[in-house]
């Protein structure tokens, strides 16, 4: 990937040029996918998120932050942070579902009555 082409696309994307978004994702996708595979490598083997889904979630998160990308490093730094946040949120949701077992909570007086 040519850094100067990506930086140019990021600048145009930050300025609000709609066509630049397609160019940014096309240029950044291979690196984002590599980052996603690396992030998921330390997760449990039965993790339900795949690298492609993680990249898509990251792009949705980053797409709303126009003007935040001064450089290639800043863009990929924000992407890495977004990946971590998505994985943490996914784990929290999974643990919440596991803890609640899908049943609605009981009022305290009903829960302790014999």
Short mmCIF file of C-alpha atoms in Angstrom, two decimals:
data_model
loop_
_atom_site.label_atom_id
_atom_site.label_comp_id
_atom_site.label_asym_id
_atom_site.label_seq_id
_atom_site.Cartn_x
_atom_site.Cartn_y
_atom_site.Cartn_z
CA UNK A 1 0.00 0.00 0.00
CA UNK A 2 1.33 3.39 -0.90
CA UNK A 3 1.37 5.54 2.22
CA UNK A 4 1.05 8.79 0.28
CA UNK A 5 -2.07 7.56 -1.55
CA UNK A 6 -3.65 6.49 1.74
CA UNK A 7 -2.74 9.77 3.45
CA UNK A 8 -4.24 11.69 0.52
CA UNK A 9 -7.42 9.61 0.69
CA UNK A 10 -7.59 10.11 4.47
CA UNK A 11 -7.26 13.87 4.00
CA UNK A 12 -10.08 13.92 1.47
CA UNK A 13 -12.16 11.63 3.69
CA UNK A 14 -11.60 13.95 6.66
CA UNK A 15 -12.76 16.85 4.51
CA UNK A 16 -16.04 15.01 3.94
CA UNK A 17 -15.50 13.77 0.39
CA UNK A 18 -17.80 10.74 0.08
CA UNK A 19 -15.83 9.02 -2.70
CA UNK A 20 -12.69 9.07 -0.56
CA UNK A 21 -14.31 6.69 1.96
CA UNK A 22 -14.36 3.92 -0.64
CA UNK A 23 -10.72 4.55 -1.46
CA UNK A 24 -9.71 4.58 2.21
CA UNK A 25 -11.34 1.24 2.94
CA UNK A 26 -9.92 -0.30 -0.25
CA UNK A 27 -6.40 0.83 0.65
CA UNK A 28 -6.61 0.09 4.37
CA UNK A 29 -8.56 -3.19 4.24
CA UNK A 30 -5.57 -5.58 4.00
CA UNK A 31 -3.87 -3.97 7.01
CA UNK A 32 -7.14 -3.85 8.98
CA UNK A 33 -7.74 -7.53 8.24
CA UNK A 34 -4.20 -8.39 9.41
CA UNK A 35 -4.80 -6.42 12.60
CA UNK A 36 -8.12 -8.21 13.16
CA UNK A 37 -6.53 -11.65 12.72
CA UNK A 38 -3.83 -10.66 15.19
CA UNK A 39 -6.38 -9.33 17.71
CA UNK A 40 -8.49 -12.49 17.46
CA UNK A 41 -5.47 -14.81 17.77
CA UNK A 42 -5.40 -14.27 21.54
CA UNK A 43 -9.15 -14.85 21.94
CA UNK A 44 -10.77 -18.16 22.80
CA UNK A 45 -10.94 -20.67 19.91
CA UNK A 46 -14.75 -20.63 19.88
CA UNK A 47 -14.98 -16.85 19.50
CA UNK A 48 -17.95 -15.96 17.31
CA UNK A 49 -16.41 -12.88 15.66
CA UNK A 50 -14.44 -13.48 12.49
CA UNK A 51 -11.73 -11.10 11.21
CA UNK A 52 -13.96 -9.83 8.40
CA UNK A 53 -16.80 -9.05 10.81
CA UNK A 54 -14.40 -7.28 13.15
CA UNK A 55 -13.05 -5.15 10.28
CA UNK A 56 -16.62 -4.27 9.28
CA UNK A 57 -17.48 -3.23 12.85
CA UNK A 58 -14.31 -1.14 13.05
CA UNK A 59 -15.11 0.57 9.76
CA UNK A 60 -18.62 1.42 10.95
CA UNK A 61 -17.15 2.89 14.10
CA UNK A 62 -14.42 4.86 12.30
CA UNK A 63 -16.60 6.01 9.42
CA UNK A 64 -18.47 8.39 11.72
CA UNK A 65 -15.31 10.15 12.93
CA UNK A 66 -14.48 12.40 9.97
CA UNK A 67 -11.61 14.77 10.59
CA UNK A 68 -9.88 12.54 13.12
CA UNK A 69 -7.21 11.18 10.77
CA UNK A 70 -4.19 13.41 10.36
CA UNK A 71 -1.95 10.52 9.37
CA UNK A 72 -1.76 6.84 8.55
CA UNK A 73 -0.48 6.09 12.05
CA UNK A 74 -3.40 7.95 13.65
CA UNK A 75 -5.92 6.08 11.50
CA UNK A 76 -4.52 2.64 12.32
CA UNK A 77 -4.08 3.59 15.98
CA UNK A 78 -7.76 4.49 16.18
CA UNK A 79 -8.62 1.28 14.33
CA UNK A 80 -6.64 -0.78 16.87
CA UNK A 81 -8.40 0.97 19.76
CA UNK A 82 -11.80 0.38 18.12
CA UNK A 83 -10.98 -3.33 17.70
CA UNK A 84 -10.12 -3.65 21.38
CA UNK A 85 -13.34 -1.85 22.37
CA UNK A 86 -15.42 -4.09 20.12
CA UNK A 87 -13.81 -7.24 21.55
CA UNK A 88 -14.32 -6.03 25.13
CA UNK A 89 -17.96 -5.14 24.44
CA UNK A 90 -18.46 -8.54 22.80
CA UNK A 91 -16.98 -10.31 25.84
CA UNK A 92 -19.10 -8.27 28.26
CA UNK A 93 -22.25 -9.10 26.34
CA UNK A 94 -21.35 -12.79 26.30
CA UNK A 95 -20.68 -12.82 30.06
CA UNK A 96 -23.91 -10.95 30.77
CA UNK A 97 -25.91 -13.45 28.75
CA UNK A 98 -24.13 -16.32 30.51
CA UNK A 99 -24.77 -14.83 33.94
CA UNK A 100 -28.46 -14.04 33.30
CA UNK A 101 -29.16 -17.29 31.46
CA UNK A 102 -31.88 -15.52 29.49
CA UNK A 103 -34.39 -15.43 32.31
CA UNK A 104 -35.92 -12.15 33.45
CA UNK A 105 -34.79 -11.00 36.91
CA UNK A 106 -37.18 -11.63 39.80
CA UNK A 107 -38.20 -8.97 42.29
CA UNK A 108 -36.36 -9.51 45.57
CA UNK A 109 -39.50 -10.41 47.57
CA UNK A 110 -40.38 -13.14 45.05
CA UNK A 111 -36.82 -14.43 44.88
CA UNK A 112 -36.57 -15.03 48.66
CA UNK A 113 -40.10 -16.29 49.34
CA UNK A 114 -40.33 -20.03 50.20
#
